[in-house]
CSV table of C-alpha atoms in Angstrom, one decimal:
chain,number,residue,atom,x,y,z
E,1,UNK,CA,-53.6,-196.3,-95.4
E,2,UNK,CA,-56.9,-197.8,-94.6
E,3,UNK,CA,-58.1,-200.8,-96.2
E,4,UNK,CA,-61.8,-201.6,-96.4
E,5,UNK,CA,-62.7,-205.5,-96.4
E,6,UNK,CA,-65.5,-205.8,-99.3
E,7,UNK,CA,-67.9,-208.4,-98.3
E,8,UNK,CA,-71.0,-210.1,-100.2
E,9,UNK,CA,-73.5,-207.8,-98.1
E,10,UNK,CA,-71.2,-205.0,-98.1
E,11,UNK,CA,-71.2,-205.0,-102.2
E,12,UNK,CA,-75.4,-205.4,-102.9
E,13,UNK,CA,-76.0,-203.1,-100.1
E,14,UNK,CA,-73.7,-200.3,-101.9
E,15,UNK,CA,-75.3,-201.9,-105.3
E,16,UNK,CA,-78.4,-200.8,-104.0
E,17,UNK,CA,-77.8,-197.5,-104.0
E,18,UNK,CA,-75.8,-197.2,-107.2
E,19,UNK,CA,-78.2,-198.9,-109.9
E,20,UNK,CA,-77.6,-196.2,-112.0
E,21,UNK,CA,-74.0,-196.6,-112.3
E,22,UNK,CA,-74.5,-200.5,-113.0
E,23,UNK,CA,-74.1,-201.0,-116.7
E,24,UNK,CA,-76.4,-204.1,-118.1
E,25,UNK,CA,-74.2,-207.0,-118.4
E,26,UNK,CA,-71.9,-206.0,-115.4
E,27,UNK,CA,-71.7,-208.4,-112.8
E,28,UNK,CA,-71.1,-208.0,-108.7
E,29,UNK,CA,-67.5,-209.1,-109.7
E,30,UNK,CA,-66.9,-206.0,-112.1
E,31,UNK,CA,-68.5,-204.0,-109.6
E,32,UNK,CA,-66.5,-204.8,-106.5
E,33,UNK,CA,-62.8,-204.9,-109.0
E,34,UNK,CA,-64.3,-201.3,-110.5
E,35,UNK,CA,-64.6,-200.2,-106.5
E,36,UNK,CA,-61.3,-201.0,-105.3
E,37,UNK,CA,-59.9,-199.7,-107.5
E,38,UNK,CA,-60.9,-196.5,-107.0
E,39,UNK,CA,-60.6,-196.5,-103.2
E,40,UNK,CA,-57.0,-198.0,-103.9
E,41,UNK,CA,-56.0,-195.0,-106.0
E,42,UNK,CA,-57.3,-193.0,-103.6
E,43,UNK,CA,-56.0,-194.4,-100.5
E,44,UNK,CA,-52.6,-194.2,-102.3
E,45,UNK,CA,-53.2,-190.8,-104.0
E,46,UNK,CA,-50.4,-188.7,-101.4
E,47,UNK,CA,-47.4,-191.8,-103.2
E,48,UNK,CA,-48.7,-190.8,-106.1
E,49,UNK,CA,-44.8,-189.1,-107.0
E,50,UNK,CA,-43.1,-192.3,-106.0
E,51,UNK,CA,-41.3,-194.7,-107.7
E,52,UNK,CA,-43.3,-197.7,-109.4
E,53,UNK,CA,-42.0,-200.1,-107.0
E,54,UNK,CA,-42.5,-198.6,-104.1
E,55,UNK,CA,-46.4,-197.9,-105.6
E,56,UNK,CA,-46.5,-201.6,-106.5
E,57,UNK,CA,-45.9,-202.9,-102.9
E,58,UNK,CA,-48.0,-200.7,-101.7
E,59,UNK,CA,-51.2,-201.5,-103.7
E,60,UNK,CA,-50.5,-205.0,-103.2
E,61,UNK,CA,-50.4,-204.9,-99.6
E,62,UNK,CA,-53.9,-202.7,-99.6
E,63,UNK,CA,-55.7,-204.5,-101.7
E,64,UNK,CA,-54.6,-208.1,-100.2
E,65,UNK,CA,-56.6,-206.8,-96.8
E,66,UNK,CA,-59.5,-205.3,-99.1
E,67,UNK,CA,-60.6,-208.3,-101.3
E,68,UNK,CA,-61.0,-211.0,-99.2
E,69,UNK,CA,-64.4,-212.7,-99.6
E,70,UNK,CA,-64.3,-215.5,-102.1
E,71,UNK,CA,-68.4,-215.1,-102.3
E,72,UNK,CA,-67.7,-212.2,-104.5
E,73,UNK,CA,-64.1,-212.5,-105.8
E,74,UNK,CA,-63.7,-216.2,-106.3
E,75,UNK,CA,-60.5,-216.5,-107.5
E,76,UNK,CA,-58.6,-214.0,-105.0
E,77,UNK,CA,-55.1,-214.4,-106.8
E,78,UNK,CA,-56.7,-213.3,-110.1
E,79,UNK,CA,-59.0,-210.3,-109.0
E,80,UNK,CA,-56.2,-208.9,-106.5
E,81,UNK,CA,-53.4,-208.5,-109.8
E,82,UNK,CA,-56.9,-207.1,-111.6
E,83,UNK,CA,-57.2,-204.3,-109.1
E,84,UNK,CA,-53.8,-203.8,-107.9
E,85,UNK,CA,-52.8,-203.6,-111.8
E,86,UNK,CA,-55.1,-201.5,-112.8
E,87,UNK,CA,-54.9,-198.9,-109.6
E,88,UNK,CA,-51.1,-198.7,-110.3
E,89,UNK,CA,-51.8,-198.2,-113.9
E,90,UNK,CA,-54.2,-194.9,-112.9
E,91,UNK,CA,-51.7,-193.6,-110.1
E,92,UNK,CA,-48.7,-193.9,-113.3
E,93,UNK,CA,-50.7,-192.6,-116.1
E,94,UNK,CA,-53.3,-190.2,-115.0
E,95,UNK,CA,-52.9,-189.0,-111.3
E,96,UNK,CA,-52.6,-185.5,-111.7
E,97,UNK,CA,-49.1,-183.8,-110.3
E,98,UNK,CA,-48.0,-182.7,-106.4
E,99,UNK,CA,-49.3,-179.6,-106.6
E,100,UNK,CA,-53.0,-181.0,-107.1
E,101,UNK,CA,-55.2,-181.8,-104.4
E,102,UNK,CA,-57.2,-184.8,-103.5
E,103,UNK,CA,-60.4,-184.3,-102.9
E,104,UNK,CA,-62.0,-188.1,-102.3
E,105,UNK,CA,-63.3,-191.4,-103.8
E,106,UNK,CA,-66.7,-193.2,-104.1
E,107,UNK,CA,-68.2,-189.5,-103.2
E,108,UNK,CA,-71.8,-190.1,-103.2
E,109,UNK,CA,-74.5,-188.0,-104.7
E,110,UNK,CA,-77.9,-188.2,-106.1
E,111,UNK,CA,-77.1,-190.9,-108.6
E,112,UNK,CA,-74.5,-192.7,-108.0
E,113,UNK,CA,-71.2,-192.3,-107.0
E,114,UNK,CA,-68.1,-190.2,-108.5
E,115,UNK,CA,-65.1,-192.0,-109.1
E,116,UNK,CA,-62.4,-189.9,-107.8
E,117,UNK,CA,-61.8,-186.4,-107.5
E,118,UNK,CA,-58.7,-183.8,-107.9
E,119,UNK,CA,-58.7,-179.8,-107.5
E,120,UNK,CA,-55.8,-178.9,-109.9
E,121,UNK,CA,-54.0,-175.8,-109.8
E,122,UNK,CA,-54.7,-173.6,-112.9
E,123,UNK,CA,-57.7,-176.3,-113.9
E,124,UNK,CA,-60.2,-176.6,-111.6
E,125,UNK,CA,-61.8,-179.4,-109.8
E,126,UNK,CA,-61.6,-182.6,-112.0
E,127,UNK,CA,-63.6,-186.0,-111.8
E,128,UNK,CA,-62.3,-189.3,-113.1
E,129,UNK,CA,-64.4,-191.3,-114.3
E,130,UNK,CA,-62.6,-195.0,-114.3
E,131,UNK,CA,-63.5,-197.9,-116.6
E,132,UNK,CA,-61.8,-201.2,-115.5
E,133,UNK,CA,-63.3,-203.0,-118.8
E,134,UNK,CA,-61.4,-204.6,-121.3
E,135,UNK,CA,-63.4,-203.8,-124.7
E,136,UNK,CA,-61.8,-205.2,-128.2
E,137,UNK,CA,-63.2,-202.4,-129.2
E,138,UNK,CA,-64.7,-199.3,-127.7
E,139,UNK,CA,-67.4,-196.8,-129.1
E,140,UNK,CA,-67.1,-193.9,-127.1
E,141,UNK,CA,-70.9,-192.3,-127.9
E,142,UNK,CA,-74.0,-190.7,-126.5
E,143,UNK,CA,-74.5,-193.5,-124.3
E,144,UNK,CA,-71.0,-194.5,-123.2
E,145,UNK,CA,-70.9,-191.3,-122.1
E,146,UNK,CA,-74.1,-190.7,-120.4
E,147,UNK,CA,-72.5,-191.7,-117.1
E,148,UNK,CA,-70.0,-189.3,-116.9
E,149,UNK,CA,-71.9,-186.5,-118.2
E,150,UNK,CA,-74.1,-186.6,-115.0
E,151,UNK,CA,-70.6,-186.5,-113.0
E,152,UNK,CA,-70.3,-183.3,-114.9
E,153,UNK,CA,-74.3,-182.3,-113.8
E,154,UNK,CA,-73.2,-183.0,-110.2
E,155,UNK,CA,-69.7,-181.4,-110.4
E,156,UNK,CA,-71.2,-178.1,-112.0
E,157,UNK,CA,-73.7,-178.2,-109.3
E,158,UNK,CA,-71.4,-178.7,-106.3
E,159,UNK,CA,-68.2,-176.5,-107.3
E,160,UNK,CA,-69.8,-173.9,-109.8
E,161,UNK,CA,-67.5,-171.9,-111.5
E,162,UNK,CA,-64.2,-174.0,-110.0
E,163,UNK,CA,-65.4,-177.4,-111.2
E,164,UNK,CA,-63.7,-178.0,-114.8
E,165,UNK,CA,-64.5,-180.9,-116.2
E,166,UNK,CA,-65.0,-185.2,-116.0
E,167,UNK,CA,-62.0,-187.1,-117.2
E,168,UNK,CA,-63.2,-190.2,-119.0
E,169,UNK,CA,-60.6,-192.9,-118.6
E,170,UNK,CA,-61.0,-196.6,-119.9
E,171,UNK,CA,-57.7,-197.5,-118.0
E,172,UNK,CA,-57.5,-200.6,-120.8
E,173,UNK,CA,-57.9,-198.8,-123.7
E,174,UNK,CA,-56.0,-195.4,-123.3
E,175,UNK,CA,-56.5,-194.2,-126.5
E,176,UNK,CA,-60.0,-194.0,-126.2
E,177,UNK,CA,-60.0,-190.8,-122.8
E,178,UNK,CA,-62.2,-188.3,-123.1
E,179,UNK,CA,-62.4,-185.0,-121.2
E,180,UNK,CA,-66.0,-183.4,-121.4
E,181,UNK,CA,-65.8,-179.6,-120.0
E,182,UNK,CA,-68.3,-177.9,-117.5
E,183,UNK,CA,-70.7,-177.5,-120.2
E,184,UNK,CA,-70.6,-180.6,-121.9
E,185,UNK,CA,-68.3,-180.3,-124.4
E,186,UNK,CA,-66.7,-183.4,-125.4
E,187,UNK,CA,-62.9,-183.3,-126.5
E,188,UNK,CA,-60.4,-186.3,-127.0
E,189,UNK,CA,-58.4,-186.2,-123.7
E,190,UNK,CA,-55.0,-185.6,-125.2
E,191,UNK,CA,-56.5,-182.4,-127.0
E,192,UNK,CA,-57.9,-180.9,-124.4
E,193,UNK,CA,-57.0,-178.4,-121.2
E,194,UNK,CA,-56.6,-181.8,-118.8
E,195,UNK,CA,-54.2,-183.6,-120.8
E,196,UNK,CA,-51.1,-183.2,-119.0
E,197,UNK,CA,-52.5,-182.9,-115.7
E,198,UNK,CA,-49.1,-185.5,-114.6
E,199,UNK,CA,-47.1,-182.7,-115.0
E,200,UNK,CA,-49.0,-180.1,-113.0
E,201,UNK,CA,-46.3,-179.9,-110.8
């Protein structure tokens, strides 16, 4: 379990190739809590079945060597419980079951990057699409969603008939998951075919 030290030059030079993904208004620190958090989910996808404690520790240890710089996280204390908090609360709530298979986070492509990936058993390949943002309230529309639905451009592309779907998943405001299928259908994510995907066992 690998940690990767995010430094000032590390972040704009990723930034650089990621305007896309960059929502107006976000700033280097969203983007850099928004990254590690994905790479910690990832990096801790295989303890994905353990206990809550045991996950716990073992975010906290990763992302203490991965947020380091103070240019870009200022207040390490704070942004370390943002990331490790919210990469636990992925790994409890929406890592898919054993049986599913990992397939990689931050996975580049013509665009931007995808968030995390799965290949689930009876489902297909699945991206996750994280939000780390806390909105008061959240209007999941065209353009919210514009982001994911090239996920779904790129997925269909790269894994054809065994790519399923983007999971959209504001990890502060649960409620609010989508899941928009291979062909762009959009469906509320506890109504649709990846809503237990926990339990794909």
């Amino acid at each position: 379990m690998t940690a990767r030290h995010v430094t000032a030059a590390r972040l704009h030079g990723s930034r650089s190739k990621t305007t896309g993904d960059v929502r107006p208004g976000m700033s280097d620190w969203h983007v850099a809590i928004g990254a590690l958090v994905h790479q910690c989910a990832g990096a801790l996808a295989e303890h994905r079945g353990a206990q809550s404690s045991v996950i716990a520790q073992r975010a906290t240890e990763w992302v203490n060597l991965a947020a380091r710089d103070t240019r870009v996280f200022g207040n390490l204390a704070k942004a370390r419980a943002q990331i490790t908090s919210l990469a636990c609360a992925y790994l409890h709530r929406y890592a898919p079951g054993a049986q599913a298979e990992y397939l990689g986070a931050e996975i580049p492509f013509d665009g931007g990057r995808v968030d995390l990936v799965w290949s689930v058993p009876g489902l297909g390949v699945v991206i996750d699409e994280l939000k780390t943002t806390a909105w008061v309230r959240l209007n999941v529309d065209a353009a919210m969603l514009a982001q994911p639905q090239r996920y779904r451009q790129f997925g269909a592309e790269k894994w054809g008939s065994g790519f399923a779907g983007v999971r959209f998943l504001p990890l502060r405001n649960p409620g609010e998951a989508r899941f928009i299928t291979a062909d762009g259908t959009v469906h509320r994510l506890d109504d649709s075919p990846a809503a237990r995907l926990r339990d794909a066992a």
